[in-house]
Short mmCIF file of C-alpha atoms in Angstrom, two decimals:
data_model
loop_
_atom_site.label_atom_id
_atom_site.label_comp_id
_atom_site.label_asym_id
_atom_site.label_seq_id
_atom_site.Cartn_x
_atom_site.Cartn_y
_atom_site.Cartn_z
CA MET A 1 -34.34 -17.39 -62.68
CA THR A 2 -30.60 -16.60 -61.41
CA PRO A 3 -28.55 -19.79 -60.32
CA THR A 4 -27.68 -19.41 -56.59
CA THR A 5 -24.46 -21.07 -55.20
CA GLU A 6 -24.44 -22.44 -51.82
CA THR A 7 -21.03 -22.83 -50.00
CA MET A 8 -20.68 -25.04 -46.98
CA VAL A 9 -17.94 -24.07 -44.38
CA GLY A 10 -16.77 -26.56 -41.93
CA ILE A 11 -14.36 -25.83 -38.94
CA GLY A 12 -14.87 -29.14 -37.30
CA GLY A 13 -13.36 -29.12 -33.84
CA ALA A 14 -10.60 -26.93 -34.50
CA ALA A 15 -12.74 -24.24 -32.92
CA GLU A 16 -12.67 -25.81 -29.57
CA SER A 17 -9.13 -26.11 -29.16
CA THR A 18 -8.02 -22.92 -30.16
CA ASP A 19 -6.79 -20.48 -27.46
CA MET A 20 -7.52 -16.86 -27.83
CA VAL A 21 -5.46 -14.15 -26.51
CA LEU A 22 -7.27 -11.53 -24.67
CA ASN A 23 -5.86 -8.22 -23.51
CA ILE A 24 -7.17 -6.55 -20.43
CA GLY A 25 -5.92 -2.73 -20.58
CA PRO A 26 -3.94 -1.13 -20.43
CA GLN A 27 -6.85 1.14 -19.68
CA HIS A 28 -9.38 -0.95 -17.80
CA PRO A 29 -11.67 0.39 -15.08
CA SER A 30 -10.92 -2.63 -12.91
CA THR A 31 -7.20 -2.35 -12.89
CA HIS A 32 -6.43 0.64 -10.56
CA GLY A 33 -4.54 2.51 -12.90
CA VAL A 34 -2.70 1.65 -16.36
CA LEU A 35 -2.08 -1.96 -16.26
CA ARG A 36 -2.31 -4.65 -18.91
CA LEU A 37 -3.00 -8.25 -18.42
CA LYS A 38 -2.32 -10.66 -21.43
CA LEU A 39 -4.34 -13.51 -21.08
CA VAL A 40 -4.44 -16.62 -22.74
CA LEU A 41 -8.15 -18.55 -22.96
CA ASP A 42 -9.43 -21.66 -23.40
CA GLY A 43 -13.15 -21.04 -23.76
CA GLU A 44 -14.01 -19.49 -20.44
CA ARG A 45 -10.84 -20.84 -18.68
CA ILE A 46 -7.44 -18.63 -18.40
CA VAL A 47 -4.43 -21.06 -19.03
CA HIS A 48 -1.78 -18.37 -18.95
CA ALA A 49 -1.51 -14.94 -17.37
CA GLU A 50 1.15 -12.32 -17.88
CA PRO A 51 0.98 -8.75 -16.15
CA VAL A 52 2.52 -6.15 -18.40
CA ILE A 53 3.79 -3.40 -16.69
CA GLY A 54 5.91 -0.10 -17.14
CA TYR A 55 2.85 2.39 -18.82
CA MET A 56 3.41 4.71 -15.93
CA HIS A 57 7.08 4.35 -15.39
CA ARG A 58 8.87 7.88 -14.43
CA GLY A 59 11.98 6.89 -13.76
CA ALA A 60 12.08 7.91 -10.03
CA GLU A 61 15.11 5.94 -9.09
CA LYS A 62 17.26 7.78 -11.54
CA LEU A 63 15.63 11.31 -10.54
CA PHE A 64 16.79 10.16 -7.01
CA GLU A 65 20.45 10.66 -8.18
CA ALA A 66 20.03 14.28 -9.31
CA ARG A 67 18.18 15.83 -6.12
CA ASP A 68 19.65 16.41 -2.94
CA TYR A 69 18.52 14.65 0.33
CA ARG A 70 15.88 17.16 1.10
CA GLN A 71 14.42 16.92 -2.38
CA ILE A 72 14.05 13.29 -2.93
CA ILE A 73 11.42 12.93 -0.33
CA MET A 74 9.01 14.78 -2.77
CA LEU A 75 9.77 12.26 -5.36
CA ALA A 76 9.56 9.29 -2.90
CA ASN A 77 6.17 9.67 -1.78
CA ARG A 78 4.38 9.66 -5.02
CA HIS A 79 4.59 6.26 -6.00
CA ASP A 80 2.02 4.93 -4.07
CA TRP A 81 -0.15 7.73 -3.90
CA LEU A 82 -2.45 6.09 -1.00
CA SER A 83 0.71 5.80 1.46
CA ALA A 84 2.58 9.14 0.89
CA PHE A 85 3.51 9.27 4.41
CA SER A 86 4.73 6.00 4.56
CA ASN A 87 6.84 6.44 1.51
CA GLU A 88 8.52 9.72 2.95
CA LEU A 89 9.22 7.61 6.07
CA GLY A 90 11.27 4.97 4.49
CA VAL A 91 13.66 7.56 2.60
CA VAL A 92 14.03 9.48 5.75
CA LEU A 93 14.95 6.44 7.84
CA ALA A 94 17.49 5.03 5.49
CA VAL A 95 19.15 8.59 5.32
CA GLU A 96 19.14 9.08 9.09
CA ARG A 97 20.77 5.54 9.47
CA MET A 98 23.50 6.52 7.22
CA LEU A 99 24.29 9.70 9.13
CA GLY A 100 23.79 7.83 12.38
CA MET A 101 21.05 10.54 13.57
CA GLU A 102 18.89 10.14 16.46
CA VAL A 103 15.51 11.42 16.06
CA PRO A 104 13.69 13.36 19.18
CA GLU A 105 11.29 11.29 20.99
CA ARG A 106 8.03 13.22 20.17
CA ALA A 107 9.02 12.93 16.47
CA VAL A 108 9.52 9.11 16.84
CA TRP A 109 5.88 8.74 18.33
CA LEU A 110 4.18 11.31 15.92
CA ARG A 111 5.86 9.49 13.14
CA THR A 112 4.43 6.49 14.29
CA LEU A 113 0.94 8.14 14.92
CA LEU A 114 0.78 9.38 11.16
CA ALA A 115 2.13 6.30 9.65
CA GLU A 116 -0.83 4.39 11.31
CA LEU A 117 -3.17 6.99 10.24
CA ASN A 118 -1.95 6.73 6.67
CA ARG A 119 -2.30 3.00 6.77
CA VAL A 120 -5.96 3.27 7.65
CA LEU A 121 -6.39 5.67 4.88
CA ASN A 122 -5.15 3.19 2.38
CA HIS A 123 -6.98 0.35 3.69
CA LEU A 124 -10.45 2.20 3.62
CA MET A 125 -10.03 2.62 -0.34
CA PHE A 126 -9.61 -0.52 -0.80
CA LEU A 127 -12.06 -1.65 1.51
CA GLY A 128 -14.70 0.39 -0.58
CA SER A 129 -13.33 -0.20 -3.98
CA TYR A 130 -13.15 -4.03 -3.84
CA PRO A 131 -16.68 -4.29 -3.19
CA LEU A 132 -17.36 -1.96 -5.95
CA GLU A 133 -15.55 -4.11 -8.48
CA LEU A 134 -17.89 -6.81 -7.36
CA GLY A 135 -20.95 -4.88 -8.13
CA GLY A 136 -21.89 -3.36 -4.42
CA ILE A 137 -21.84 0.30 -4.78
CA THR A 138 -22.73 1.45 -1.40
CA PRO A 139 -19.34 0.78 0.72
CA ILE A 140 -17.27 3.02 -1.37
CA PHE A 141 -19.37 6.01 -0.24
CA TYR A 142 -19.02 4.94 3.18
CA ALA A 143 -15.31 4.40 2.97
CA PHE A 144 -15.03 7.94 1.39
CA THR A 145 -16.74 9.49 4.13
CA GLU A 146 -14.49 7.81 6.63
CA ARG A 147 -11.29 8.80 4.73
CA GLU A 148 -12.42 12.26 4.47
CA LYS A 149 -12.60 12.56 8.62
CA LEU A 150 -8.87 11.20 8.91
CA GLN A 151 -7.91 13.59 5.65
CA HIS A 152 -9.10 16.46 7.78
CA VAL A 153 -6.74 15.84 10.81
CA MET A 154 -3.65 14.75 8.17
CA GLU A 155 -4.05 18.03 6.35
CA GLU A 156 -4.54 20.22 9.16
CA VAL A 157 -0.96 18.97 10.57
CA SER A 158 0.83 18.52 7.28
CA GLY A 159 -1.10 21.31 4.64
CA GLY A 160 -1.34 18.35 2.38
CA ARG A 161 -4.34 16.16 1.33
CA MET A 162 -2.19 13.54 -0.66
CA HIS A 163 1.26 14.21 -0.76
CA TYR A 164 1.87 15.17 2.81
CA MET A 165 5.52 16.10 2.53
CA PHE A 166 5.80 16.26 6.54
CA ASN A 167 8.89 14.13 7.10
CA ARG A 168 12.30 15.42 7.15
CA VAL A 169 15.59 13.94 7.67
CA GLY A 170 15.93 14.39 11.35
CA GLY A 171 12.23 14.43 12.37
CA LEU A 172 9.32 15.97 11.10
CA LYS A 173 8.66 19.49 9.27
CA GLU A 174 7.09 21.18 12.42
CA ASP A 175 5.16 20.52 15.78
CA LEU A 176 1.58 20.18 15.85
CA PRO A 177 -1.23 22.74 15.88
CA ALA A 178 -3.04 23.69 19.08
CA GLY A 179 -5.37 21.17 19.87
CA TRP A 180 -4.84 18.92 17.04
CA THR A 181 -4.42 15.73 19.13
CA GLY A 182 -7.83 16.18 20.33
CA ARG A 183 -9.08 16.49 17.19
CA ALA A 184 -7.41 13.30 15.85
CA ARG A 185 -8.69 11.50 18.78
CA ALA A 186 -12.22 12.42 17.90
CA ALA A 187 -11.52 11.35 13.98
CA VAL A 188 -10.21 8.03 15.19
CA ALA A 189 -13.19 7.17 17.57
CA GLU A 190 -15.70 8.23 14.73
CA VAL A 191 -14.10 6.15 12.39
CA ARG A 192 -13.93 3.44 14.63
CA SER A 193 -17.63 3.61 15.53
CA ARG A 194 -18.65 3.02 11.87
CA MET A 195 -16.33 0.29 10.81
CA ASP A 196 -18.87 -2.29 11.56
CA ARG A 197 -20.55 -0.93 8.24
CA PHE A 198 -17.75 -3.04 6.54
CA ASP A 199 -17.96 -5.79 9.05
CA ASP A 200 -21.82 -6.28 8.45
CA LEU A 201 -22.60 -4.64 4.73
CA VAL A 202 -19.62 -6.34 3.04
CA LEU A 203 -18.60 -9.68 5.23
CA GLY A 204 -22.20 -10.43 5.78
CA ASN A 205 -23.34 -10.11 2.32
CA GLU A 206 -23.76 -13.54 0.60
CA ILE A 207 -23.11 -12.45 -2.87
CA PHE A 208 -19.77 -10.97 -1.86
CA ARG A 209 -18.76 -14.05 -0.07
CA GLY A 210 -19.87 -16.25 -2.77
CA ARG A 211 -18.01 -14.42 -5.23
CA THR A 212 -14.57 -14.54 -3.16
CA ARG A 213 -14.58 -17.66 -0.62
CA GLY A 214 -12.26 -20.40 -2.55
CA VAL A 215 -11.58 -17.75 -5.18
CA GLY A 216 -8.03 -17.11 -6.22
CA THR A 217 -6.27 -19.00 -3.53
CA LEU A 218 -2.63 -18.36 -3.04
CA SER A 219 -0.40 -20.71 -1.38
CA ALA A 220 2.29 -19.98 1.00
CA GLU A 221 5.02 -21.28 -1.26
CA ALA A 222 3.89 -18.82 -3.77
CA VAL A 223 4.16 -15.91 -1.54
CA HIS A 224 7.83 -16.88 -0.61
CA ALA A 225 8.76 -17.40 -3.86
CA TYR A 226 7.39 -14.06 -5.41
CA GLY A 227 8.25 -12.09 -2.41
CA VAL A 228 4.72 -11.22 -1.63
CA SER A 229 4.07 -9.43 1.53
CA GLY A 230 1.91 -7.42 3.63
CA PRO A 231 -1.95 -8.02 3.98
CA ILE A 232 -1.86 -10.54 0.83
CA GLY A 233 0.97 -12.60 2.29
CA ARG A 234 -0.43 -12.83 5.74
CA ALA A 235 -3.74 -13.81 4.12
CA SER A 236 -2.04 -17.21 3.24
CA GLY A 237 -0.80 -17.86 6.47
CA VAL A 238 2.65 -16.18 6.22
CA ASP A 239 2.93 -14.44 9.67
CA PHE A 240 5.49 -11.79 9.07
CA ASP A 241 5.13 -7.91 10.04
CA LEU A 242 8.08 -5.75 10.04
CA ARG A 243 6.48 -3.61 13.00
CA ARG A 244 6.60 -6.59 15.16
CA ASP A 245 9.48 -8.63 14.02
CA GLU A 246 12.02 -6.10 13.16
CA PRO A 247 10.53 -2.88 15.09
CA TYR A 248 11.09 0.52 13.96
CA LEU A 249 10.08 3.77 14.90
CA ALA A 250 7.89 3.21 18.27
CA TYR A 251 6.57 -0.04 17.53
CA GLY A 252 8.67 -1.97 19.76
CA GLU A 253 6.95 -0.32 22.64
CA LEU A 254 3.40 -1.15 21.35
CA GLY A 255 3.87 -4.93 21.42
CA ASP A 256 0.86 -5.21 23.61
CA VAL A 257 -1.46 -3.38 21.11
CA LEU A 258 -0.12 -4.35 17.78
CA LYS A 259 -1.68 -7.39 16.38
CA VAL A 260 -0.40 -9.17 13.38
CA VAL A 261 -3.53 -10.52 11.45
CA THR A 262 -3.25 -13.81 9.72
CA ARG A 263 -5.57 -16.52 7.71
CA GLU A 264 -4.77 -19.57 6.35
CA GLU A 265 -7.15 -19.96 3.41
CA GLY A 266 -5.19 -17.59 1.01
CA ASP A 267 -8.31 -16.72 -1.17
CA CYS A 268 -9.66 -13.33 -2.07
CA LEU A 269 -12.17 -13.54 1.18
CA ALA A 270 -9.11 -13.88 3.34
CA ARG A 271 -7.43 -11.09 1.85
CA PHE A 272 -10.26 -8.66 2.46
CA GLU A 273 -10.60 -9.96 5.89
CA CYS A 274 -7.02 -9.31 6.77
CA LEU A 275 -7.23 -5.97 5.48
CA LEU A 276 -10.49 -5.20 7.32
CA GLU A 277 -8.92 -6.37 10.67
CA GLN A 278 -5.68 -4.90 10.31
CA THR A 279 -7.62 -1.56 9.74
CA HIS A 280 -9.40 -2.01 13.15
CA ASN A 281 -5.91 -2.55 14.89
CA SER A 282 -4.60 0.48 13.20
CA LEU A 283 -7.03 2.61 15.05
CA ASP A 284 -6.20 1.15 18.11
CA LEU A 285 -2.41 1.54 17.56
CA ALA A 286 -3.10 5.22 16.87
CA ASP A 287 -5.09 5.73 19.90
CA ALA A 288 -2.06 4.24 21.89
CA CYS A 289 0.48 6.83 20.16
CA LEU A 290 -2.17 9.70 21.43
CA ASP A 291 -1.98 8.32 24.76
CA ARG A 292 1.87 8.39 24.85
CA LEU A 293 1.91 11.72 22.98
CA ALA A 294 -0.28 12.88 25.78
CA GLU A 295 2.30 11.78 28.38
CA LEU A 296 5.53 13.60 26.91
CA PRO A 297 6.79 16.74 27.97
CA PRO A 298 7.03 19.57 25.38
CA GLY A 299 10.18 19.13 23.11
CA PRO A 300 11.47 19.23 19.91
CA VAL A 301 10.28 17.46 16.61
CA ASN A 302 13.41 17.55 14.45
CA GLN A 303 17.31 18.16 14.41
CA ARG A 304 19.28 21.17 13.21
CA LEU A 305 20.83 20.33 9.83
CA PRO A 306 23.46 21.87 8.11
CA LYS A 307 22.57 23.93 5.05
CA VAL A 308 24.09 21.42 2.88
CA LEU A 309 23.34 18.03 3.68
CA LYS A 310 25.82 15.23 2.92
CA ALA A 311 25.54 11.49 3.84
CA PRO A 312 28.98 10.03 4.45
CA GLU A 313 30.41 7.28 1.85
CA GLY A 314 28.85 3.92 2.58
CA HIS A 315 25.53 2.21 1.72
CA THR A 316 22.76 1.01 4.05
CA TYR A 317 19.36 -0.54 3.54
CA ALA A 318 16.15 0.37 5.56
CA TRP A 319 12.78 -1.31 5.35
CA THR A 320 9.44 -0.42 6.36
CA GLU A 321 6.08 -2.21 6.91
CA ASN A 322 3.90 -0.10 4.38
CA PRO A 323 0.29 -0.67 3.98
CA LEU A 324 0.52 -2.58 0.98
CA GLY A 325 3.42 -4.52 2.21
CA ILE A 326 7.28 -4.37 2.69
CA ASN A 327 9.04 -1.29 1.07
CA GLY A 328 12.64 -1.45 1.07
CA TYR A 329 15.42 1.50 0.53
CA TYR A 330 18.95 0.46 -0.36
CA LEU A 331 21.07 3.72 -0.44
CA VAL A 332 24.42 4.18 -1.86
CA SER A 333 26.62 7.27 -0.94
CA LYS A 334 29.59 8.49 -2.23
CA GLY A 335 29.66 11.54 0.13
CA GLU A 336 27.75 14.15 -2.00
CA LYS A 337 24.80 15.95 -1.05
CA THR A 338 22.78 13.79 -3.68
CA PRO A 339 22.43 9.81 -3.43
CA TYR A 340 24.76 8.05 -5.83
CA ARG A 341 21.87 5.21 -5.74
CA LEU A 342 18.71 4.82 -3.92
CA LYS A 343 17.19 1.49 -5.05
CA LEU A 344 13.34 1.20 -4.10
CA ARG A 345 11.87 -1.97 -3.54
CA SER A 346 8.03 -1.34 -3.66
CA ALA A 347 5.38 -3.92 -2.29
CA SER A 348 3.15 -3.72 -5.09
CA TYR A 349 5.75 -4.61 -7.69
CA ASN A 350 6.15 -8.17 -6.07
CA ASN A 351 2.52 -8.49 -5.23
CA ILE A 352 1.22 -8.07 -8.66
CA GLN A 353 3.73 -10.56 -10.09
CA ALA A 354 1.79 -13.66 -8.32
CA LEU A 355 -1.04 -13.40 -10.69
CA THR A 356 1.08 -15.46 -13.02
CA GLU A 357 0.34 -18.05 -10.59
CA LEU A 358 -3.06 -17.07 -9.36
CA LEU A 359 -4.85 -16.59 -12.64
CA PRO A 360 -4.17 -19.68 -14.58
CA GLY A 361 -6.93 -22.39 -13.87
CA THR A 362 -9.46 -19.97 -12.93
CA LEU A 363 -12.73 -18.46 -14.92
CA VAL A 364 -12.72 -15.01 -16.67
CA ALA A 365 -15.54 -14.11 -14.46
CA ASP A 366 -13.21 -14.39 -11.45
CA MET A 367 -10.45 -12.49 -12.67
CA VAL A 368 -11.70 -9.29 -11.43
CA ALA A 369 -12.37 -10.52 -8.02
CA ILE A 370 -8.78 -11.98 -8.06
CA LEU A 371 -7.37 -8.78 -9.39
CA GLY A 372 -9.04 -6.58 -6.81
CA SER A 373 -7.84 -8.58 -3.92
CA MET A 374 -4.52 -7.96 -4.79
CA PHE A 375 -4.73 -4.48 -3.20
CA PHE A 376 -1.98 -2.90 -5.52
CA VAL A 377 -1.38 0.85 -6.73
CA VAL A 378 -0.14 1.17 -10.30
CA GLY A 379 2.49 3.74 -9.60
CA ASP A 380 3.96 1.63 -6.85
CA ILE A 381 4.75 -0.94 -9.79
CA ASP A 382 6.02 1.45 -12.15
CA LYS A 383 8.19 3.58 -10.13
#
């Protein structure tokens, strides 16, 4: 008989108190792109969270310095690929402010209209993808159906489906196609008539509410500390919207239509509710812009520019209320045809930093619910 040896291994209570470091990403289906989260866990609870960014960094700000003022628009509309028109807009507003240039009235109202349509396109993506991350597949199909209706009118006017390249320094690329405003109005009405699907199907779902209510609460103090903005900041009771508080484009004349949506709870559910209600309001703003355009006489939509466009020496700052929050553009010129420096302050970059405050103390099971409710685009972080 072969003798056997028994070995007793005891770990005592050491295993219970050992923290585990878990990497989420950089290629994980719940992260809207290439983001990595470094989590320290104590059992099922997160004790420390660190967003690790930079995997998509393309050096756009450095490339701005090697392109002239017409070419930088192409670079600027790509960091938040869901908000291309709004990204272009901030750059041309900064350059126009530097030049002291007045834009034709029709261009101002058209820019406002297209910015709000782009806002709806952005929000519909998150209104569909967030329930998907929590296990609800149906809303994403509805979201893409409604997006497609608005994409058709945006593509018709600009020629692009994703990167519109329709803004120009001094106005817009060209005037509207014949009959476009009627088709745009019909598309807005059709999308509005079906928005109750998100009101009923998502907000009325008890599983969705159970996964989001009281989860990932972000305080107003943290919003201010991290520079969080947009629907995420307003969901925590921070009542700030550049369209109302520092109006640009035609928003100063839309005060009776513009509604700044806020909540006090600051949880995942409040962030979704803000996003949904703001989508309703953007459709109302689009209708108001179409009404105003119908009253305006025919006229130009851009300014004639010199063959070589040079901004005078100096610096300026322009900021816009992008769909995901505040975008800032700090432009420095040495009087050349290229910017000396163009610093981009993107909404997602600040918003994602708040995860270091949000995730500690929560369960791993709630991490995806919190992460999805931050409504970020990774390209907007890694500019």
